[in-house]
Amino acid sequence: MYIDAESIITAAKLLGALGTIAGVVVAVYKFVDSDRKQTARIQAIQKEQTLLCYGIMACLKGLKEQGCNGPVSEALNKIEKHLNQAAHDEEVA
């Protein structure tokens, strides 16, 4: 078999097309993997923030028991309302 310029050009086209397809597949895989990792990080942050909210709520309840009213009661009501709404939103989703 004789290798001429036309067969070299055809082989180069084929390799270029295969390289492009492989590049697209790798890019899509990296995007999906990155999105999956980002979702996991966001969920971890949300859990941490929920724990912080419960801690703040406990501190505010302690202050309220000691007789601190006004802004303490208002903040406590807002946090309880927020946590209740967030819990119901999680159940729906």
PDB file of N, CA and C in Angstrom:
ATOM      1  N   MET A   1       0.840  -1.179   0.000  1.00  0.00           N
ATOM      2  CA  MET A   1       0.000   0.000   0.000  1.00  0.00           C
ATOM      3  C   MET A   1       0.880   1.235   0.000  1.00  0.00           C
ATOM      4  N   TYR A   2       0.524   2.156  -0.844  1.00  0.00           N
ATOM      5  CA  TYR A   2       1.285   3.387  -0.996  1.00  0.00           C
ATOM      6  C   TYR A   2       0.618   4.498  -0.180  1.00  0.00           C
ATOM      7  N   ILE A   3       1.409   5.219   0.616  1.00  0.00           N
ATOM      8  CA  ILE A   3       0.879   6.325   1.418  1.00  0.00           C
ATOM      9  C   ILE A   3       1.147   7.613   0.661  1.00  0.00           C
ATOM     10  N   ASP A   4       0.073   8.234   0.251  1.00  0.00           N
ATOM     11  CA  ASP A   4       0.216   9.500  -0.462  1.00  0.00           C
ATOM     12  C   ASP A   4      -0.290  10.642   0.424  1.00  0.00           C
ATOM     13  N   ALA A   5      -0.266  11.836  -0.092  1.00  0.00           N
ATOM     14  CA  ALA A   5      -0.663  13.032   0.665  1.00  0.00           C
ATOM     15  C   ALA A   5      -2.136  12.980   1.053  1.00  0.00           C
ATOM     16  N   GLU A   6      -2.958  12.439   0.189  1.00  0.00           N
ATOM     17  CA  GLU A   6      -4.400  12.382   0.467  1.00  0.00           C
ATOM     18  C   GLU A   6      -4.701  11.484   1.669  1.00  0.00           C
ATOM     19  N   SER A   7      -4.021  10.345   1.780  1.00  0.00           N
ATOM     20  CA  SER A   7      -4.262   9.452   2.917  1.00  0.00           C
ATOM     21  C   SER A   7      -3.739  10.069   4.217  1.00  0.00           C
ATOM     22  N   ILE A   8      -2.663  10.831   4.146  1.00  0.00           N
ATOM     23  CA  ILE A   8      -2.145  11.521   5.336  1.00  0.00           C
ATOM     24  C   ILE A   8      -3.129  12.595   5.790  1.00  0.00           C
ATOM     25  N   ILE A   9      -3.688  13.330   4.846  1.00  0.00           N
ATOM     26  CA  ILE A   9      -4.673  14.366   5.176  1.00  0.00           C
ATOM     27  C   ILE A   9      -5.921  13.732   5.779  1.00  0.00           C
ATOM     28  N   THR A  10      -6.371  12.616   5.219  1.00  0.00           N
ATOM     29  CA  THR A  10      -7.548  11.923   5.751  1.00  0.00           C
ATOM     30  C   THR A  10      -7.281  11.423   7.174  1.00  0.00           C
ATOM     31  N   ALA A  11      -6.101  10.860   7.412  1.00  0.00           N
ATOM     32  CA  ALA A  11      -5.744  10.387   8.753  1.00  0.00           C
ATOM     33  C   ALA A  11      -5.684  11.557   9.737  1.00  0.00           C
ATOM     34  N   ALA A  12      -5.154  12.686   9.297  1.00  0.00           N
ATOM     35  CA  ALA A  12      -5.079  13.868  10.162  1.00  0.00           C
ATOM     36  C   ALA A  12      -6.475  14.386  10.496  1.00  0.00           C
ATOM     37  N   LYS A  13      -7.373  14.375   9.521  1.00  0.00           N
ATOM     38  CA  LYS A  13      -8.757  14.794   9.777  1.00  0.00           C
ATOM     39  C   LYS A  13      -9.416  13.881  10.802  1.00  0.00           C
ATOM     40  N   LEU A  14      -9.202  12.575  10.637  1.00  0.00           N
ATOM     41  CA  LEU A  14      -9.783  11.602  11.557  1.00  0.00           C
ATOM     42  C   LEU A  14      -9.240  11.794  12.968  1.00  0.00           C
ATOM     43  N   LEU A  15      -7.926  11.956  13.096  1.00  0.00           N
ATOM     44  CA  LEU A  15      -7.331  12.176  14.413  1.00  0.00           C
ATOM     45  C   LEU A  15      -7.817  13.486  15.032  1.00  0.00           C
ATOM     46  N   GLY A  16      -7.958  14.512  14.219  1.00  0.00           N
ATOM     47  CA  GLY A  16      -8.469  15.793  14.722  1.00  0.00           C
ATOM     48  C   GLY A  16      -9.892  15.675  15.226  1.00  0.00           C
ATOM     49  N   ALA A  17     -10.725  14.960  14.470  1.00  0.00           N
ATOM     50  CA  ALA A  17     -12.121  14.775  14.885  1.00  0.00           C
ATOM     51  C   ALA A  17     -12.195  13.956  16.168  1.00  0.00           C
ATOM     52  N   LEU A  18     -11.406  12.884  16.255  1.00  0.00           N
ATOM     53  CA  LEU A  18     -11.396  12.068  17.470  1.00  0.00           C
ATOM     54  C   LEU A  18     -10.883  12.869  18.669  1.00  0.00           C
ATOM     55  N   GLY A  19      -9.878  13.694  18.448  1.00  0.00           N
ATOM     56  CA  GLY A  19      -9.359  14.545  19.519  1.00  0.00           C
ATOM     57  C   GLY A  19     -10.390  15.546  19.997  1.00  0.00           C
ATOM     58  N   THR A  20     -11.134  16.118  19.064  1.00  0.00           N
ATOM     59  CA  THR A  20     -12.184  17.074  19.427  1.00  0.00           C
ATOM     60  C   THR A  20     -13.285  16.397  20.227  1.00  0.00           C
ATOM     61  N   ILE A  21     -13.707  15.228  19.778  1.00  0.00           N
ATOM     62  CA  ILE A  21     -14.751  14.488  20.496  1.00  0.00           C
ATOM     63  C   ILE A  21     -14.269  14.128  21.904  1.00  0.00           C
ATOM     64  N   ALA A  22     -13.030  13.653  22.015  1.00  0.00           N
ATOM     65  CA  ALA A  22     -12.483  13.306  23.328  1.00  0.00           C
ATOM     66  C   ALA A  22     -12.408  14.541  24.223  1.00  0.00           C
ATOM     67  N   GLY A  23     -12.026  15.676  23.656  1.00  0.00           N
ATOM     68  CA  GLY A  23     -11.962  16.915  24.429  1.00  0.00           C
ATOM     69  C   GLY A  23     -13.315  17.337  24.959  1.00  0.00           C
ATOM     70  N   VAL A  24     -14.336  17.204  24.133  1.00  0.00           N
ATOM     71  CA  VAL A  24     -15.695  17.563  24.566  1.00  0.00           C
ATOM     72  C   VAL A  24     -16.164  16.623  25.676  1.00  0.00           C
ATOM     73  N   VAL A  25     -15.894  15.334  25.526  1.00  0.00           N
ATOM     74  CA  VAL A  25     -16.296  14.362  26.551  1.00  0.00           C
ATOM     75  C   VAL A  25     -15.596  14.666  27.875  1.00  0.00           C
ATOM     76  N   VAL A  26     -14.309  14.963  27.835  1.00  0.00           N
ATOM     77  CA  VAL A  26     -13.564  15.287  29.054  1.00  0.00           C
ATOM     78  C   VAL A  26     -14.102  16.570  29.681  1.00  0.00           C
ATOM     79  N   ALA A  27     -14.400  17.577  28.868  1.00  0.00           N
ATOM     80  CA  ALA A  27     -14.929  18.838  29.392  1.00  0.00           C
ATOM     81  C   ALA A  27     -16.279  18.633  30.072  1.00  0.00           C
ATOM     82  N   VAL A  28     -17.150  17.843  29.472  1.00  0.00           N
ATOM     83  CA  VAL A  28     -18.464  17.567  30.071  1.00  0.00           C
ATOM     84  C   VAL A  28     -18.289  16.797  31.374  1.00  0.00           C
ATOM     85  N   TYR A  29     -17.394  15.815  31.394  1.00  0.00           N
ATOM     86  CA  TYR A  29     -17.145  15.045  32.616  1.00  0.00           C
ATOM     87  C   TYR A  29     -16.633  15.951  33.732  1.00  0.00           C
ATOM     88  N   LYS A  30     -15.679  16.832  33.411  1.00  0.00           N
ATOM     89  CA  LYS A  30     -15.141  17.746  34.419  1.00  0.00           C
ATOM     90  C   LYS A  30     -16.224  18.680  34.947  1.00  0.00           C
ATOM     91  N   PHE A  31     -17.095  19.148  34.066  1.00  0.00           N
ATOM     92  CA  PHE A  31     -18.176  20.044  34.490  1.00  0.00           C
ATOM     93  C   PHE A  31     -19.129  19.330  35.440  1.00  0.00           C
ATOM     94  N   VAL A  32     -19.526  18.118  35.086  1.00  0.00           N
ATOM     95  CA  VAL A  32     -20.457  17.355  35.929  1.00  0.00           C
ATOM     96  C   VAL A  32     -19.805  17.031  37.272  1.00  0.00           C
ATOM     97  N   ASP A  33     -18.540  16.643  37.258  1.00  0.00           N
ATOM     98  CA  ASP A  33     -17.827  16.327  38.494  1.00  0.00           C
ATOM     99  C   ASP A  33     -17.695  17.566  39.378  1.00  0.00           C
ATOM    100  N   SER A  34     -17.380  18.694  38.774  1.00  0.00           N
ATOM    101  CA  SER A  34     -17.274  19.947  39.521  1.00  0.00           C
ATOM    102  C   SER A  34     -18.608  20.333  40.135  1.00  0.00           C
ATOM    103  N   ASP A  35     -19.684  20.174  39.375  1.00  0.00           N
ATOM    104  CA  ASP A  35     -21.019  20.496  39.883  1.00  0.00           C
ATOM    105  C   ASP A  35     -21.383  19.587  41.054  1.00  0.00           C
ATOM    106  N   ARG A  36     -21.039  18.329  40.952  1.00  0.00           N
ATOM    107  CA  ARG A  36     -21.327  17.372  42.029  1.00  0.00           C
ATOM    108  C   ARG A  36     -20.566  17.754  43.304  1.00  0.00           C
ATOM    109  N   LYS A  37     -19.287  18.105  43.155  1.00  0.00           N
ATOM    110  CA  LYS A  37     -18.485  18.505  44.315  1.00  0.00           C
ATOM    111  C   LYS A  37     -19.021  19.797  44.928  1.00  0.00           C
ATOM    112  N   GLN A  38     -19.399  20.740  44.077  1.00  0.00           N
ATOM    113  CA  GLN A  38     -19.931  22.008  44.561  1.00  0.00           C
ATOM    114  C   GLN A  38     -21.245  21.791  45.316  1.00  0.00           C
ATOM    115  N   THR A  39     -22.088  20.921  44.825  1.00  0.00           N
ATOM    116  CA  THR A  39     -23.349  20.615  45.505  1.00  0.00           C
ATOM    117  C   THR A  39     -23.079  20.013  46.880  1.00  0.00           C
ATOM    118  N   ALA A  40     -22.098  19.129  46.970  1.00  0.00           N
ATOM    119  CA  ALA A  40     -21.753  18.519  48.258  1.00  0.00           C
ATOM    120  C   ALA A  40     -21.233  19.578  49.230  1.00  0.00           C
ATOM    121  N   ARG A  41     -20.406  20.502  48.736  1.00  0.00           N
ATOM    122  CA  ARG A  41     -19.893  21.570  49.610  1.00  0.00           C
ATOM    123  C   ARG A  41     -21.018  22.475  50.088  1.00  0.00           C
ATOM    124  N   ILE A  42     -21.948  22.801  49.209  1.00  0.00           N
ATOM    125  CA  ILE A  42     -23.074  23.661  49.585  1.00  0.00           C
ATOM    126  C   ILE A  42     -23.925  22.980  50.644  1.00  0.00           C
ATOM    127  N   GLN A  43     -24.175  21.689  50.492  1.00  0.00           N
ATOM    128  CA  GLN A  43     -24.968  20.966  51.489  1.00  0.00           C
ATOM    129  C   GLN A  43     -24.267  20.951  52.841  1.00  0.00           C
ATOM    130  N   ALA A  44     -22.941  20.791  52.845  1.00  0.00           N
ATOM    131  CA  ALA A  44     -22.193  20.806  54.102  1.00  0.00           C
ATOM    132  C   ALA A  44     -22.280  22.181  54.761  1.00  0.00           C
ATOM    133  N   ILE A  45     -22.189  23.234  53.968  1.00  0.00           N
ATOM    134  CA  ILE A  45     -22.295  24.595  54.498  1.00  0.00           C
ATOM    135  C   ILE A  45     -23.685  24.832  55.070  1.00  0.00           C
ATOM    136  N   GLN A  46     -24.710  24.339  54.394  1.00  0.00           N
ATOM    137  CA  GLN A  46     -26.077  24.512  54.891  1.00  0.00           C
ATOM    138  C   GLN A  46     -26.279  23.795  56.222  1.00  0.00           C
ATOM    139  N   LYS A  47     -25.713  22.602  56.367  1.00  0.00           N
ATOM    140  CA  LYS A  47     -25.822  21.881  57.642  1.00  0.00           C
ATOM    141  C   LYS A  47     -25.124  22.662  58.753  1.00  0.00           C
ATOM    142  N   GLU A  48     -23.944  23.191  58.437  1.00  0.00           N
ATOM    143  CA  GLU A  48     -23.201  23.969  59.424  1.00  0.00           C
ATOM    144  C   GLU A  48     -23.977  25.220  59.835  1.00  0.00           C
ATOM    145  N   GLN A  49     -24.568  25.901  58.870  1.00  0.00           N
ATOM    146  CA  GLN A  49     -25.347  27.096  59.181  1.00  0.00           C
ATOM    147  C   GLN A  49     -26.579  26.760  60.013  1.00  0.00           C
ATOM    148  N   THR A  50     -27.186  25.613  59.768  1.00  0.00           N
ATOM    149  CA  THR A  50     -28.334  25.196  60.572  1.00  0.00           C
ATOM    150  C   THR A  50     -27.911  24.980  62.020  1.00  0.00           C
ATOM    151  N   LEU A  51     -26.766  24.324  62.213  1.00  0.00           N
ATOM    152  CA  LEU A  51     -26.269  24.118  63.572  1.00  0.00           C
ATOM    153  C   LEU A  51     -25.972  25.448  64.259  1.00  0.00           C
ATOM    154  N   LEU A  52     -25.397  26.381  63.517  1.00  0.00           N
ATOM    155  CA  LEU A  52     -25.119  27.701  64.086  1.00  0.00           C
ATOM    156  C   LEU A  52     -26.410  28.410  64.477  1.00  0.00           C
ATOM    157  N   CYS A  53     -27.437  28.277  63.658  1.00  0.00           N
ATOM    158  CA  CYS A  53     -28.734  28.893  63.981  1.00  0.00           C
ATOM    159  C   CYS A  53     -29.306  28.298  65.261  1.00  0.00           C
ATOM    160  N   TYR A  54     -29.195  26.975  65.420  1.00  0.00           N
ATOM    161  CA  TYR A  54     -29.694  26.347  66.644  1.00  0.00           C
ATOM    162  C   TYR A  54     -28.901  26.834  67.860  1.00  0.00           C
ATOM    163  N   GLY A  55     -27.593  27.002  67.701  1.00  0.00           N
ATOM    164  CA  GLY A  55     -26.772  27.509  68.801  1.00  0.00           C
ATOM    165  C   GLY A  55     -27.145  28.932  69.181  1.00  0.00           C
ATOM    166  N   ILE A  56     -27.336  29.779  68.182  1.00  0.00           N
ATOM    167  CA  ILE A  56     -27.740  31.162  68.440  1.00  0.00           C
ATOM    168  C   ILE A  56     -29.112  31.192  69.085  1.00  0.00           C
ATOM    169  N   MET A  57     -30.002  30.332  68.621  1.00  0.00           N
ATOM    170  CA  MET A  57     -31.344  30.282  69.192  1.00  0.00           C
ATOM    171  C   MET A  57     -31.277  29.859  70.664  1.00  0.00           C
ATOM    172  N   ALA A  58     -30.406  28.913  70.983  1.00  0.00           N
ATOM    173  CA  ALA A  58     -30.255  28.487  72.373  1.00  0.00           C
ATOM    174  C   ALA A  58     -29.724  29.631  73.232  1.00  0.00           C
ATOM    175  N   CYS A  59     -28.766  30.382  72.704  1.00  0.00           N
ATOM    176  CA  CYS A  59     -28.235  31.531  73.448  1.00  0.00           C
ATOM    177  C   CYS A  59     -29.320  32.574  73.683  1.00  0.00           C
ATOM    178  N   LEU A  60     -30.110  32.846  72.667  1.00  0.00           N
ATOM    179  CA  LEU A  60     -31.182  33.829  72.816  1.00  0.00           C
ATOM    180  C   LEU A  60     -32.236  33.359  73.811  1.00  0.00           C
ATOM    181  N   LYS A  61     -32.539  32.068  73.804  1.00  0.00           N
ATOM    182  CA  LYS A  61     -33.503  31.540  74.781  1.00  0.00           C
ATOM    183  C   LYS A  61     -32.957  31.688  76.202  1.00  0.00           C
ATOM    184  N   GLY A  62     -31.658  31.449  76.359  1.00  0.00           N
ATOM    185  CA  GLY A  62     -31.035  31.630  77.670  1.00  0.00           C
ATOM    186  C   GLY A  62     -31.111  33.075  78.129  1.00  0.00           C
ATOM    187  N   LEU A  63     -30.852  34.000  77.217  1.00  0.00           N
ATOM    188  CA  LEU A  63     -30.955  35.423  77.564  1.00  0.00           C
ATOM    189  C   LEU A  63     -32.384  35.797  77.926  1.00  0.00           C
ATOM    190  N   LYS A  64     -33.337  35.238  77.195  1.00  0.00           N
ATOM    191  CA  LYS A  64     -34.742  35.551  77.466  1.00  0.00           C
ATOM    192  C   LYS A  64     -35.148  35.024  78.841  1.00  0.00           C
ATOM    193  N   GLU A  65     -34.645  33.839  79.198  1.00  0.00           N
ATOM    194  CA  GLU A  65     -34.947  33.278  80.517  1.00  0.00           C
ATOM    195  C   GLU A  65     -34.365  34.136  81.635  1.00  0.00           C
ATOM    196  N   GLN A  66     -33.263  34.825  81.346  1.00  0.00           N
ATOM    197  CA  GLN A  66     -32.641  35.693  82.347  1.00  0.00           C
ATOM    198  C   GLN A  66     -33.322  37.053  82.430  1.00  0.00           C
ATOM    199  N   GLY A  67     -34.300  37.283  81.578  1.00  0.00           N
ATOM    200  CA  GLY A  67     -35.067  38.515  81.661  1.00  0.00           C
ATOM    201  C   GLY A  67     -34.772  39.532  80.577  1.00  0.00           C
ATOM    202  N   CYS A  68     -33.904  39.205  79.657  1.00  0.00           N
ATOM    203  CA  CYS A  68     -33.624  40.137  78.555  1.00  0.00           C
ATOM    204  C   CYS A  68     -34.763  40.036  77.546  1.00  0.00           C
ATOM    205  N   ASN A  69     -35.413  41.137  77.297  1.00  0.00           N
ATOM    206  CA  ASN A  69     -36.529  41.155  76.364  1.00  0.00           C
ATOM    207  C   ASN A  69     -36.218  42.122  75.232  1.00  0.00           C
ATOM    208  N   GLY A  70     -37.218  42.497  74.493  1.00  0.00           N
ATOM    209  CA  GLY A  70     -37.045  43.457  73.400  1.00  0.00           C
ATOM    210  C   GLY A  70     -36.403  42.814  72.197  1.00  0.00           C
ATOM    211  N   PRO A  71     -35.179  43.252  71.858  1.00  0.00           N
ATOM    212  CA  PRO A  71     -34.513  42.712  70.667  1.00  0.00           C
ATOM    213  C   PRO A  71     -34.265  41.203  70.748  1.00  0.00           C
ATOM    214  N   VAL A  72     -34.073  40.696  71.969  1.00  0.00           N
ATOM    215  CA  VAL A  72     -33.844  39.253  72.124  1.00  0.00           C
ATOM    216  C   VAL A  72     -35.081  38.482  71.684  1.00  0.00           C
ATOM    217  N   SER A  73     -36.240  38.909  72.161  1.00  0.00           N
ATOM    218  CA  SER A  73     -37.488  38.226  71.789  1.00  0.00           C
ATOM    219  C   SER A  73     -37.747  38.344  70.294  1.00  0.00           C
ATOM    220  N   GLU A  74     -37.484  39.518  69.750  1.00  0.00           N
ATOM    221  CA  GLU A  74     -37.703  39.735  68.312  1.00  0.00           C
ATOM    222  C   GLU A  74     -36.784  38.838  67.481  1.00  0.00           C
ATOM    223  N   ALA A  75     -35.503  38.790  67.855  1.00  0.00           N
ATOM    224  CA  ALA A  75     -34.549  37.958  67.117  1.00  0.00           C
ATOM    225  C   ALA A  75     -34.896  36.481  67.255  1.00  0.00           C
ATOM    226  N   LEU A  76     -35.316  36.079  68.438  1.00  0.00           N
ATOM    227  CA  LEU A  76     -35.693  34.684  68.664  1.00  0.00           C
ATOM    228  C   LEU A  76     -36.885  34.294  67.801  1.00  0.00           C
ATOM    229  N   ASN A  77     -37.867  35.164  67.728  1.00  0.00           N
ATOM    230  CA  ASN A  77     -39.037  34.894  66.881  1.00  0.00           C
ATOM    231  C   ASN A  77     -38.644  34.794  65.410  1.00  0.00           C
ATOM    232  N   LYS A  78     -37.756  35.689  64.964  1.00  0.00           N
ATOM    233  CA  LYS A  78     -37.329  35.664  63.558  1.00  0.00           C
ATOM    234  C   LYS A  78     -36.564  34.382  63.235  1.00  0.00           C
ATOM    235  N   ILE A  79     -35.686  33.956  64.137  1.00  0.00           N
ATOM    236  CA  ILE A  79     -34.916  32.730  63.886  1.00  0.00           C
ATOM    237  C   ILE A  79     -35.837  31.514  63.865  1.00  0.00           C
ATOM    238  N   GLU A  80     -36.772  31.446  64.813  1.00  0.00           N
ATOM    239  CA  GLU A  80     -37.711  30.320  64.831  1.00  0.00           C
ATOM    240  C   GLU A  80     -38.556  30.292  63.561  1.00  0.00           C
ATOM    241  N   LYS A  81     -39.009  31.466  63.124  1.00  0.00           N
ATOM    242  CA  LYS A  81     -39.804  31.540  61.894  1.00  0.00           C
ATOM    243  C   LYS A  81     -38.974  31.080  60.695  1.00  0.00           C
ATOM    244  N   HIS A  82     -37.733  31.544  60.629  1.00  0.00           N
ATOM    245  CA  HIS A  82     -36.854  31.173  59.517  1.00  0.00           C
ATOM    246  C   HIS A  82     -36.600  29.664  59.501  1.00  0.00           C
ATOM    247  N   LEU A  83     -36.295  29.087  60.658  1.00  0.00           N
ATOM    248  CA  LEU A  83     -36.018  27.649  60.709  1.00  0.00           C
ATOM    249  C   LEU A  83     -37.249  26.831  60.345  1.00  0.00           C
ATOM    250  N   ASN A  84     -38.425  27.277  60.780  1.00  0.00           N
ATOM    251  CA  ASN A  84     -39.657  26.568  60.414  1.00  0.00           C
ATOM    252  C   ASN A  84     -39.906  26.632  58.912  1.00  0.00           C
ATOM    253  N   GLN A  85     -39.717  27.809  58.323  1.00  0.00           N
ATOM    254  CA  GLN A  85     -39.912  27.939  56.871  1.00  0.00           C
ATOM    255  C   GLN A  85     -38.892  27.099  56.118  1.00  0.00           C
ATOM    256  N   ALA A  86     -37.647  27.098  56.571  1.00  0.00           N
ATOM    257  CA  ALA A  86     -36.605  26.314  55.903  1.00  0.00           C
ATOM    258  C   ALA A  86     -36.908  24.821  56.003  1.00  0.00           C
ATOM    259  N   ALA A  87     -37.428  24.388  57.144  1.00  0.00           N
ATOM    260  CA  ALA A  87     -37.759  22.969  57.306  1.00  0.00           C
ATOM    261  C   ALA A  87     -38.893  22.567  56.373  1.00  0.00           C
ATOM    262  N   HIS A  88     -39.880  23.432  56.218  1.00  0.00           N
ATOM    263  CA  HIS A  88     -40.994  23.105  55.322  1.00  0.00           C
ATOM    264  C   HIS A  88     -40.560  23.151  53.864  1.00  0.00           C
ATOM    265  N   ASP A  89     -39.640  24.042  53.526  1.00  0.00           N
ATOM    266  CA  ASP A  89     -39.128  24.092  52.155  1.00  0.00           C
ATOM    267  C   ASP A  89     -38.343  22.831  51.828  1.00  0.00           C
ATOM    268  N   GLU A  90     -37.609  22.277  52.799  1.00  0.00           N
ATOM    269  CA  GLU A  90     -36.855  21.041  52.573  1.00  0.00           C
ATOM    270  C   GLU A  90     -37.786  19.865  52.346  1.00  0.00           C
ATOM    271  N   GLU A  91     -38.918  19.842  53.060  1.00  0.00           N
ATOM    272  CA  GLU A  91     -39.859  18.733  52.907  1.00  0.00           C
ATOM    273  C   GLU A  91     -40.474  18.725  51.519  1.00  0.00           C
ATOM    274  N   VAL A  92     -40.741  19.909  50.966  1.00  0.00           N
ATOM    275  CA  VAL A  92     -41.359  20.010  49.647  1.00  0.00           C
ATOM    276  C   VAL A  92     -40.370  19.613  48.567  1.00  0.00           C
ATOM    277  N   ALA A  93     -39.118  20.050  48.695  1.00  0.00           N
ATOM    278  CA  ALA A  93     -38.109  19.809  47.661  1.00  0.00           C
ATOM    279  C   ALA A  93     -37.632  18.393  47.619  1.00  0.00           C
TER     280      ALA A  93
END
